[in-house]
Coordinates of C-alpha atoms and ligand atoms in Angstrom, one line a residue:
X1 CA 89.7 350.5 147.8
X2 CA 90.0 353.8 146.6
X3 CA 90.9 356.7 148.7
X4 CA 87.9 358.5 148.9
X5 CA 86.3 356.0 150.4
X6 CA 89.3 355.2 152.6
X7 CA 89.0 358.3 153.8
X8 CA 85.3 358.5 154.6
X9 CA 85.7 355.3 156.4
X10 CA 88.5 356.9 158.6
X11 CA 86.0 359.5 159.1
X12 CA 83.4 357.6 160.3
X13 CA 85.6 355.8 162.9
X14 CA 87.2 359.0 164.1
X15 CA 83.5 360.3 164.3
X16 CA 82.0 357.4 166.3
X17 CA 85.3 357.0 168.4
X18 CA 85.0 360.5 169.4
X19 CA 81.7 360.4 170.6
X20 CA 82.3 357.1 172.5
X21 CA 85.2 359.1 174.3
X22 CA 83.0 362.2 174.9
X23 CA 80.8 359.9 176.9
X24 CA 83.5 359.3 179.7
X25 CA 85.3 362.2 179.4
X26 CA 84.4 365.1 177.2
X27 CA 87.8 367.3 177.6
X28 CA 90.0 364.4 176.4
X29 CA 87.8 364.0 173.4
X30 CA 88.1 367.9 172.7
X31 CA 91.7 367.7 172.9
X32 CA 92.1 365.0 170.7
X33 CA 90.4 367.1 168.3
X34 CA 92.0 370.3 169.2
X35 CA 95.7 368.4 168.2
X36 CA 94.1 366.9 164.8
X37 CA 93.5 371.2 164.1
X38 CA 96.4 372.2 165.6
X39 CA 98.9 369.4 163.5
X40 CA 97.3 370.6 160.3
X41 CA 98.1 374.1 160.8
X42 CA 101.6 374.4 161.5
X43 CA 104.5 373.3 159.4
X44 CA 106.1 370.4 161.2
X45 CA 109.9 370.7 160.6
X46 CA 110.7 368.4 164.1
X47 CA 113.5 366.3 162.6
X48 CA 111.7 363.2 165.2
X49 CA 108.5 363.3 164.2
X50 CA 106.1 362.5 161.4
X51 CA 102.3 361.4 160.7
X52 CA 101.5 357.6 160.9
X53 CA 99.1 356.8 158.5
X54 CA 95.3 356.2 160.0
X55 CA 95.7 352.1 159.5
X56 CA 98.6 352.3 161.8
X57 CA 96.9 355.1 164.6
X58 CA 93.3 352.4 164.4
X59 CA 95.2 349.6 165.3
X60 CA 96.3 351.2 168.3
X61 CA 93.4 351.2 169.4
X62 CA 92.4 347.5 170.7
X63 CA 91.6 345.4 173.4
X64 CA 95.5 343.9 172.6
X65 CA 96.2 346.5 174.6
X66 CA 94.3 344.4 177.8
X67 CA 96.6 341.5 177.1
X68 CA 99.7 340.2 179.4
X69 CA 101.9 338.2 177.2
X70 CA 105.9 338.1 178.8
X71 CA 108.1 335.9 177.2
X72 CA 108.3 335.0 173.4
X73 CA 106.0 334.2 170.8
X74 CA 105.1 330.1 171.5
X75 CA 107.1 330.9 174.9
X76 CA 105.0 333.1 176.9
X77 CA 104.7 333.3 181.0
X78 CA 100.7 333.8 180.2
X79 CA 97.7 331.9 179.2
X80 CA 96.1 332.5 176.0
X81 CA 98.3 334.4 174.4
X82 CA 97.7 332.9 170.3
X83 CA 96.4 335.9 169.0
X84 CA 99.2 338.3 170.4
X85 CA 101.5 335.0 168.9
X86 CA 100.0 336.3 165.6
X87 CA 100.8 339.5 165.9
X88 CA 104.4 339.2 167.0
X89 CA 105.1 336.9 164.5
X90 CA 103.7 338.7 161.7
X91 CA 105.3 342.4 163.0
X92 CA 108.6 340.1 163.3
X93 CA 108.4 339.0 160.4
X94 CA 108.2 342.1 158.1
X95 CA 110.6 343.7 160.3
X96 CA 113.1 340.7 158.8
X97 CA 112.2 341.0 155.3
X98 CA 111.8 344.3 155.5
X99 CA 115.6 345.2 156.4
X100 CA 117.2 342.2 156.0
X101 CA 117.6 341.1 159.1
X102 CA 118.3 337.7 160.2
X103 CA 116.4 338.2 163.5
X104 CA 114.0 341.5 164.8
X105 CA 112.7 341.3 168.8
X106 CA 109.7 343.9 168.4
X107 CA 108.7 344.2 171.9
X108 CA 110.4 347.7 173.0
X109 CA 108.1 350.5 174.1
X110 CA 110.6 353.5 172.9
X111 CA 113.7 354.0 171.5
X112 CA 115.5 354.0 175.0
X113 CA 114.3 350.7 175.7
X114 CA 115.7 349.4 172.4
X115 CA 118.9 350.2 173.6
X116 CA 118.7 349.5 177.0
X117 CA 117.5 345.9 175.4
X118 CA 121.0 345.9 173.4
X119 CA 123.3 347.2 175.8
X120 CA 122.2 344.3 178.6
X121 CA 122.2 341.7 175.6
X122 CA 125.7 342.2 175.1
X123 CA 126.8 342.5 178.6
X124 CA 124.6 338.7 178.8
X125 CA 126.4 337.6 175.4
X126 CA 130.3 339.1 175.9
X127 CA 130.6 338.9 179.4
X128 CA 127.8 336.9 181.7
X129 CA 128.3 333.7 179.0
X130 CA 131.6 333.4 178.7
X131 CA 131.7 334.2 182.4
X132 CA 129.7 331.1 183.4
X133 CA 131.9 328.8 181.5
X134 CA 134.5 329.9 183.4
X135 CA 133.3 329.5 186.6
X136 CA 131.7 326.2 185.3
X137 CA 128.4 327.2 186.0
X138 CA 125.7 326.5 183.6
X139 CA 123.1 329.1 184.4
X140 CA 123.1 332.3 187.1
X141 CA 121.7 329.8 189.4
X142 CA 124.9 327.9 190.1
X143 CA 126.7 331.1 191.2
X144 CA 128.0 331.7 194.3
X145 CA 127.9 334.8 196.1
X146 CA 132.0 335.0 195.5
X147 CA 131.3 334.4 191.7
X148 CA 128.9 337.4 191.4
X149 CA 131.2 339.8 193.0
X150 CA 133.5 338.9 190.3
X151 CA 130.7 339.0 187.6
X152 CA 129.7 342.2 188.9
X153 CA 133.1 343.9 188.6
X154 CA 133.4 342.1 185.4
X155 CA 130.1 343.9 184.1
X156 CA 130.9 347.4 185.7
X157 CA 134.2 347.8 183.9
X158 CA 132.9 347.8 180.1
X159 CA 133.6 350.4 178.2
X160 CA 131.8 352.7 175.6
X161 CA 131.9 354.3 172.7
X162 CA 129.5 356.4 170.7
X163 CA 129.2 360.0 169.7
X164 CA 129.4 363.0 171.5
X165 CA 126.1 364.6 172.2
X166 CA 127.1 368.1 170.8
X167 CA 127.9 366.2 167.5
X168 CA 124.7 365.2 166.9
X169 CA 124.6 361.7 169.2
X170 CA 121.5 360.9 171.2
X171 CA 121.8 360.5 175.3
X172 CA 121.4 357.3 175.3
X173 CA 125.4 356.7 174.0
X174 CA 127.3 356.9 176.9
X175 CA 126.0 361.0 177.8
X176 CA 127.6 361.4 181.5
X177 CA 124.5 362.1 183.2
X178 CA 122.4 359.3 181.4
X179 CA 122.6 355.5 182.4
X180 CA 124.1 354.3 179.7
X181 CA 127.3 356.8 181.0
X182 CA 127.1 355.5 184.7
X183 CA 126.9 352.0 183.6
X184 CA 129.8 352.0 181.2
X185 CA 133.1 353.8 181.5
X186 CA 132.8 355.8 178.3
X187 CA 134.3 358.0 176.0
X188 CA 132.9 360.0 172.9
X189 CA 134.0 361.0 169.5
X190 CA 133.4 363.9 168.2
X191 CA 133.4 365.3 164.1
X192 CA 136.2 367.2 162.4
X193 CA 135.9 370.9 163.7
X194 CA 136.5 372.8 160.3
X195 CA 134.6 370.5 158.6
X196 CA 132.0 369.3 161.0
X197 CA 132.4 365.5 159.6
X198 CA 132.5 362.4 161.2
X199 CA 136.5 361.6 161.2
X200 CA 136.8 357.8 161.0
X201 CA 140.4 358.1 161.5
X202 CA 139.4 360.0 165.1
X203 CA 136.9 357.4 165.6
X204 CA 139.7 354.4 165.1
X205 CA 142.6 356.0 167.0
X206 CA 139.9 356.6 170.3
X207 CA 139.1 352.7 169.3
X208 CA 142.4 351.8 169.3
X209 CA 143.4 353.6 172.6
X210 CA 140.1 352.8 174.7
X211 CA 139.4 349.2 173.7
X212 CA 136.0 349.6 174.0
X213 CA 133.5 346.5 174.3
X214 CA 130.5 348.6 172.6
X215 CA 131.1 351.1 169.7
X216 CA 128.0 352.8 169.5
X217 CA 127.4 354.6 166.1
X218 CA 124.1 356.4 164.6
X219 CA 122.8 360.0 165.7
X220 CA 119.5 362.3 166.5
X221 CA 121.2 365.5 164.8
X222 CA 124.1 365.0 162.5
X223 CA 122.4 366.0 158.8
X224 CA 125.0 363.3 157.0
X225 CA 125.7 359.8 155.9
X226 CA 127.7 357.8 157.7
X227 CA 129.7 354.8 156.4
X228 CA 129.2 351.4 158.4
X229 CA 131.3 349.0 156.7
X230 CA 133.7 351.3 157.8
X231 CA 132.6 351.6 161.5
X232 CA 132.7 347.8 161.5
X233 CA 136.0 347.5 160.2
X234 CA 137.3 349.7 163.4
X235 CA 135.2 347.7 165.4
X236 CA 136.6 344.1 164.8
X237 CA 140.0 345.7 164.7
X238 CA 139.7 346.2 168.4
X239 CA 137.0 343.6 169.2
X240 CA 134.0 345.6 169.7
X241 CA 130.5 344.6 169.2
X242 CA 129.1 347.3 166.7
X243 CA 125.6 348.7 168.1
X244 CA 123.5 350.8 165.4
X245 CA 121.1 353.2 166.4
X246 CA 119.2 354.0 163.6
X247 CA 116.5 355.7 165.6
X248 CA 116.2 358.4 163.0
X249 CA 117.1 357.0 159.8
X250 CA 115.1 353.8 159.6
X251 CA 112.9 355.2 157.0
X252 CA 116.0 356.1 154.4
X253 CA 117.2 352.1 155.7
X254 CA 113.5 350.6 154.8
X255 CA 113.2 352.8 151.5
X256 CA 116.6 351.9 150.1
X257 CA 118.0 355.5 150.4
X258 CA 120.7 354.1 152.5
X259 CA 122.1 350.4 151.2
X260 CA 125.7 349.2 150.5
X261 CA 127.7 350.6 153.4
X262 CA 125.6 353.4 154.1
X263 CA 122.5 350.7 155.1
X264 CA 123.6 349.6 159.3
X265 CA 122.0 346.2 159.5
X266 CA 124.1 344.1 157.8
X267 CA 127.2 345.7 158.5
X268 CA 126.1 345.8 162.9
X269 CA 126.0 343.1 165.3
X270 CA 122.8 344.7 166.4
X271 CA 120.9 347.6 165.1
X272 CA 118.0 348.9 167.2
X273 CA 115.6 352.0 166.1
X274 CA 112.3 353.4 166.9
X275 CA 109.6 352.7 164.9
X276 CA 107.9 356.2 164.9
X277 CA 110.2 358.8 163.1
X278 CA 111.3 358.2 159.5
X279 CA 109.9 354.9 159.7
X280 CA 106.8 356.6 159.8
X281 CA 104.9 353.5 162.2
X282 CA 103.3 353.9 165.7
X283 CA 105.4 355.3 168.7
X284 CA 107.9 352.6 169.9
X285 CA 111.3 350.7 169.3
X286 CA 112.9 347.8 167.8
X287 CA 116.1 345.3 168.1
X288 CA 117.6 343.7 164.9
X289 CA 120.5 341.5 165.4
X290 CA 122.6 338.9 163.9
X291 CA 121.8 335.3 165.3
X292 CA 124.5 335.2 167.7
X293 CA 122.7 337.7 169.8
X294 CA 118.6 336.6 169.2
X295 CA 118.8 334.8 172.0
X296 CA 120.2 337.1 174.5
X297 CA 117.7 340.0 172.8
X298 CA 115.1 337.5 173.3
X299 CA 114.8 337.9 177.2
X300 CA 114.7 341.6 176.8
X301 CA 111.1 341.5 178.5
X302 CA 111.4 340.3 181.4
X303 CA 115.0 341.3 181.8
X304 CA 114.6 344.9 181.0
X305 CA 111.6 345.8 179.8
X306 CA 108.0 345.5 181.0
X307 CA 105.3 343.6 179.4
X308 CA 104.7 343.5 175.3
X309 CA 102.1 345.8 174.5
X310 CA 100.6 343.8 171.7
X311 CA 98.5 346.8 170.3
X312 CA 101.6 348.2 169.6
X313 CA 103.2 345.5 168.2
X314 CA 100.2 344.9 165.7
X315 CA 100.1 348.9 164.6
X316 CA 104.1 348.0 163.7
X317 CA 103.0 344.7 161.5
X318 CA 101.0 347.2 159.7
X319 CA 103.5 349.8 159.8
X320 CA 105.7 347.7 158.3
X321 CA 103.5 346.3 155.8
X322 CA 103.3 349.8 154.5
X323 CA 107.0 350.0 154.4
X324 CA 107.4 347.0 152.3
X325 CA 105.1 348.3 149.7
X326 CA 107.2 350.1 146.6
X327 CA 105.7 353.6 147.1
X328 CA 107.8 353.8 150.4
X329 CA 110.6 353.8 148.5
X330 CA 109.5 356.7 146.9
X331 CA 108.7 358.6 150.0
X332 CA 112.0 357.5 151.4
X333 CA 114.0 359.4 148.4
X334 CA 111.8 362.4 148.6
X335 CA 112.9 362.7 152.3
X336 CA 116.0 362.8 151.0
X337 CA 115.5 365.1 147.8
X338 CA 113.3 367.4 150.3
X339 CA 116.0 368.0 152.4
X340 CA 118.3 368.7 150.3
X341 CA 115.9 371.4 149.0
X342 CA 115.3 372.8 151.9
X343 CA 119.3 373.2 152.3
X344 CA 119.6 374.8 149.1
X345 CA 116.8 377.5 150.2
X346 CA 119.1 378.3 153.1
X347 CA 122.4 378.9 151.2
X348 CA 121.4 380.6 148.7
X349 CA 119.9 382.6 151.2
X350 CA 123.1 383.0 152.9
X351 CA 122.6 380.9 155.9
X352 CA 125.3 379.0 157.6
X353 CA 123.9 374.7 158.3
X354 CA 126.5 372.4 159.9
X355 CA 128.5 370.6 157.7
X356 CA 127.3 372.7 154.9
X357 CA 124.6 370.7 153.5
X358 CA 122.9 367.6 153.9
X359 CA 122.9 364.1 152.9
X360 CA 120.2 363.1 155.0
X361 CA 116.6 363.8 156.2
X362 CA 117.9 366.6 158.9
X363 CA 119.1 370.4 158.5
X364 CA 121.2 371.5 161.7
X365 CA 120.9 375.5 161.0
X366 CA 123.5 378.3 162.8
X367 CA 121.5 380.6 163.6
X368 CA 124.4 382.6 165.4
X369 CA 124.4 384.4 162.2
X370 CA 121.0 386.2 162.7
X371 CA 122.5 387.2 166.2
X372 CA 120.2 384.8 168.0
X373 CA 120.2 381.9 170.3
X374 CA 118.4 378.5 169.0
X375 CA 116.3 379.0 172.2
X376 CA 115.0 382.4 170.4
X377 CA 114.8 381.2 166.9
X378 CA 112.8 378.4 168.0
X379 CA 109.8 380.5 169.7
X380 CA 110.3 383.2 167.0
X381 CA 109.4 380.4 164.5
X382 CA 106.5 379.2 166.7
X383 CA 105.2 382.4 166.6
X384 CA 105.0 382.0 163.1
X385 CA 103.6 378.6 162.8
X386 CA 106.8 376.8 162.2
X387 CA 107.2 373.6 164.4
X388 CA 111.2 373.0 164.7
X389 CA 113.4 372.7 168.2
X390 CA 116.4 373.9 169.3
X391 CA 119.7 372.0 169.1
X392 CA 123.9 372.5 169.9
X393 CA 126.0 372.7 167.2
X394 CA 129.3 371.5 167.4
X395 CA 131.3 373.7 170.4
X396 CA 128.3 375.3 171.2
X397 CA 129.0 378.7 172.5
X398 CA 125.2 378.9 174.4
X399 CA 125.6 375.2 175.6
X400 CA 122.1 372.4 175.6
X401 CA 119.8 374.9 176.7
X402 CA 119.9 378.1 174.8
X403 CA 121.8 376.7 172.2
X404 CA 123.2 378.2 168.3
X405 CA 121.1 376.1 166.0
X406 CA 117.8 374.4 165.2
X407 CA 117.2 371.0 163.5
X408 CA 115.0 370.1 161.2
X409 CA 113.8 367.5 159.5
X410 CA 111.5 366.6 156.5
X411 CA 109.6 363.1 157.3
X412 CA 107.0 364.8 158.5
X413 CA 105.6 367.5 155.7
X414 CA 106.9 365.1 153.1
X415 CA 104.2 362.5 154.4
X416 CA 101.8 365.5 153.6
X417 CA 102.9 365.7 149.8
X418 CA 105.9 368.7 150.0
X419 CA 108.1 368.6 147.3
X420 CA 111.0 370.7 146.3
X421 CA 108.9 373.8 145.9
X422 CA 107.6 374.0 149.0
X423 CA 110.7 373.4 150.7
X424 CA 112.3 376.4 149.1
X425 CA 109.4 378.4 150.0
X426 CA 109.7 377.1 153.6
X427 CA 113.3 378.1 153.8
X428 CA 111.9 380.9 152.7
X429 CA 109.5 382.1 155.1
X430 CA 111.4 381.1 157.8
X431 CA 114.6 383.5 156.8
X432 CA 111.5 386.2 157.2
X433 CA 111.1 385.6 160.5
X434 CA 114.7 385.0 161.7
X435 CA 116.1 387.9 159.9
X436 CA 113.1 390.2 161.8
X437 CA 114.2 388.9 164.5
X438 CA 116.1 390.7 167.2
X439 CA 117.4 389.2 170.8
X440 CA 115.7 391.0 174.0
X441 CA 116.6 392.0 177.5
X442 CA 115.8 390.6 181.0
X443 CA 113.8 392.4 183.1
X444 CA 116.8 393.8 184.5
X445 CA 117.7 395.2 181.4
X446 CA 120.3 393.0 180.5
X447 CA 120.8 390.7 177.1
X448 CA 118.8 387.9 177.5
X449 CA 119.4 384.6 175.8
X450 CA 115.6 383.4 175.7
X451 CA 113.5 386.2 174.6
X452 CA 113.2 388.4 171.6
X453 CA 111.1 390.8 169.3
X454 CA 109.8 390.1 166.6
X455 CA 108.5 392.8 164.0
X456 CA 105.4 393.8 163.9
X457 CA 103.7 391.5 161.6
X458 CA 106.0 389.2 160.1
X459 CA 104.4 386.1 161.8
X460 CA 101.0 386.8 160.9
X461 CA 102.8 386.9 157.2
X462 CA 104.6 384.1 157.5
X463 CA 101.5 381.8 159.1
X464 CA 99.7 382.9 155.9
X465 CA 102.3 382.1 153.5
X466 CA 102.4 378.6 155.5
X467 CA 99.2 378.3 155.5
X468 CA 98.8 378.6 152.1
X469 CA 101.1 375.1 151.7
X470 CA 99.7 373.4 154.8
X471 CA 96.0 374.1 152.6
X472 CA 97.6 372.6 149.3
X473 CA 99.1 369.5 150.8
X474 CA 96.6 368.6 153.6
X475 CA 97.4 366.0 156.8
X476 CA 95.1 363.2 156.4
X477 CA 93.2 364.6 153.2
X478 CA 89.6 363.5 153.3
X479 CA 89.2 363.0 157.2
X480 CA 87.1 365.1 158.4
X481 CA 85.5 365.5 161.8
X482 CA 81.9 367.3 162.9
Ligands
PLP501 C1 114.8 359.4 169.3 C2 116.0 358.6 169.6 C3 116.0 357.7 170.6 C4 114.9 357.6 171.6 O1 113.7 357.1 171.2 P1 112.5 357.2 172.2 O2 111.4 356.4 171.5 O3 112.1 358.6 172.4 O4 112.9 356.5 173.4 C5 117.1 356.9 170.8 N1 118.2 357.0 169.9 C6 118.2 357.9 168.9 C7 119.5 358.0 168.1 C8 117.2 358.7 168.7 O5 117.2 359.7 167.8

């Protein structure tokens, strides 16, 4: 099919959809609209987020989503379940192929539940098996009361280690307040302070000292590469299972960017991700794992997780579908060429980014330099019609809130056709608005770290200049709503 008339199919369901929508509830129908306008007008630089295409955001939309289906495909704890079977399998199955993986459990909602999946599959698997035989018990049900006291102190004294938050790790890897830090004893590395690189060494002397069962490695805001064959080796040194998150990177893992010992999966004992950012697929997560874990990641749902949702399932089988096609590969490299474009529109604009560069899809920019907080860079920028959020660098003088930097990322306007170019001209407009900049006062008078001033008509400038590129390189080219 060609994609004209692609697109005026996709027109015609978002049209009639709409309307059937309007019928029940006409403000839910106007908002959906209102977020189509309001995606297509700002430049999207959210280092999380990108555009699924309309194949992926349809399938969402079925009566899957009014099935029950707990348990495992051919295994379930409901009746007639053979179509959401099909689904599974198929998503499953292009999950495998697609990265190489000997087995993929596509039943997480979310990232978080990906790794809530893993963590409690290697507590079953490292310390509940080997447990039982010990006790000479064949299953939980034999225990006594005694022998899950001893269990229980058994699982509560693992240990944890993943990436500090500050350098670019995501909650989820033993953060304090999160419950992956209450349910492990934990400790974090961190990267090298001059250079603001991972430091394997670092990693493997913490290894070394702390023993840990989990060494967590992959990241939501560190803009580098990071070798896995390498974490591996630290890991099996000490006896750790190696857990991947490659939440954000999945897309640079599907489209080859990242292979040898840069690609996690067949370096990990299990790699989970989320389905939605790089990957570019519908809003949800994803285990892959070597065999001697599939069938302790196999009782994620009931275990951890709630019910399948098979209509999300079945908009990742056609996510994934899309990423096994060769043109993904050459979206994957230009997330990876893009970035390093926009980089180079910040340096030679004299702009400080963490680590100096990138070799990934993610820019972390300093904007100390332009005397502001990442809390006022970010709304100065939204003013402006550029879509980024805040983030800590490295021994963040303004701490998680405020913060000294914003990330960004370039899945997203990359789906809608950016190239070098346009990247350059991005960097570009936005070191208009953060050098016209300038930080404000409380009411009280005194500096404030959250709002600012910016110059008289710099961001209706800027939104023009963006609009100009948003207008050349439009989001879903062709669809187009009454
Ligand atoms: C985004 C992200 C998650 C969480 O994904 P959700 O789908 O929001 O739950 C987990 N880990 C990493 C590394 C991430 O970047």
């Amino acid at each position: 099919m060609t994609d004209a008339s692609l697109s005026q199919l996709t027109s015609g369901a978002y049209e009639q959809a709409l309307k059937v929508i309007e019928s029940v509830e006409p403000r839910i129908a106007a908002a959906t609209r209102q977020e189509l306008a309001d995606q297509r007008g700002s430049l999207k630089l959210i280092a999380s987020e990108n555009y699924a295409s309309p194949a992926v955001l349809l399938t969402m939309g079925t009566w899957f989503s009014d099935k029950y289906a707990e348990g495992t495909v051919g295994h379930r704890f409901y009746a007639a379940c053979q179509n959401v079977d099909t689904v599974e399998a198929l998503a499953a199955e292009h999950a495998r192929e697609l990265f190489g993986a000997p087995y993929a459990y596509v039943q997480p909602h979310s990232g978080i539940d990906a790794n809530l999946v893993a963590f409690w599959s290697i507590l079953a698997n490292r310390i509940e098996t080997p447990a039982l035989k010990k006790l000479g018990a064949k299953n939980v049900n034999e225990l006594t009361e005694a022998d899950w006291e001893s269990l229980r102190h058994e699982f509560g004294n693992q240990r944890l280690l993943g990436m500090s938050l500050d350098a670019g790790g995501h909650l989820t890897h033993g953060f304090r307040p999160n419950i992956s830090g209450k349910m492990f004893h934990q400790q974090q590395y961190g990267t090298d302070p001059e250079t603001g690189l991972l430091d394997y060494d670092q990693v493997a002397a913490k290894a070394r000292e702390f023993k840990p069962l989990v060494l967590v490695a992959g990241y939501s805001a560190y803009p580098r590469r990071v070798n896995f064959a390498k974490m591996r080796e630290i890991a099996d040194e000490v006896g750790a299972v190696l857990m991947v998150d490659m939440a954000h990177f999945a897309g640079l893992v599907a489209g080859k960017v990242f292979s040898g010992d840069e690609d996690p999966v067949p370096h990990a004992h299990i790699t989970t991700t989320t389905t939605h950012k790089s990957l570019r697929g519908p809003r949800g997560g994803m285990v892959l794992a070597q065999e001697e874990f599939a069938a302790d990641v196999d009782r994620g749902c009931p275990m951890v997780l709630g019910g399948p949702l098979s209509h999300m399932m079945a908009a990742k089988a056609v996510a994934f579908a899309e990423a096994r096609r060769p043109e993904f590969q050459t979206y994957a490299q230009a997330i990876a060429d893009n970035a390093q474009s926009l980089a180079e529109g910040f340096l030679k604009r004299d702009a400080r980014l963490v680590t100096g560069g990138t070799d990934n899809h993610i820019v972390l920019l300093d904007v100390s330099g332009f005397g502001l907080t990442g809390r006022q860079a970010e709304s100065a920028l939204l003013d402006a019609g550029v879509v980024t959020n805040r983030n800590s660098i490295p021994s963040d003088p303004n701490g998680a809130w405020y913060t000294s930097g914003v990330r960004l990322g370039t899945p997203a306007l990359t789906t809608r056709g950016f190239g070098h170019e346009e990247f350059d001209r991005v960097a570009e407009l936005m070191i208009e608005v953060l050098s016209n900049t300038q930080p404000g006062t409380t009411k009280a008078g005194e500096p404030s770290k959250a709002s600012y001033v910016l110059a008289d008509g710099v961001a209706e400038r800027v939104q023009a200049g963006a609009d100009e590129l948003l207008d050349k390189n439009p989001l879903y080219p062709g669809l187009e709503l009454s």
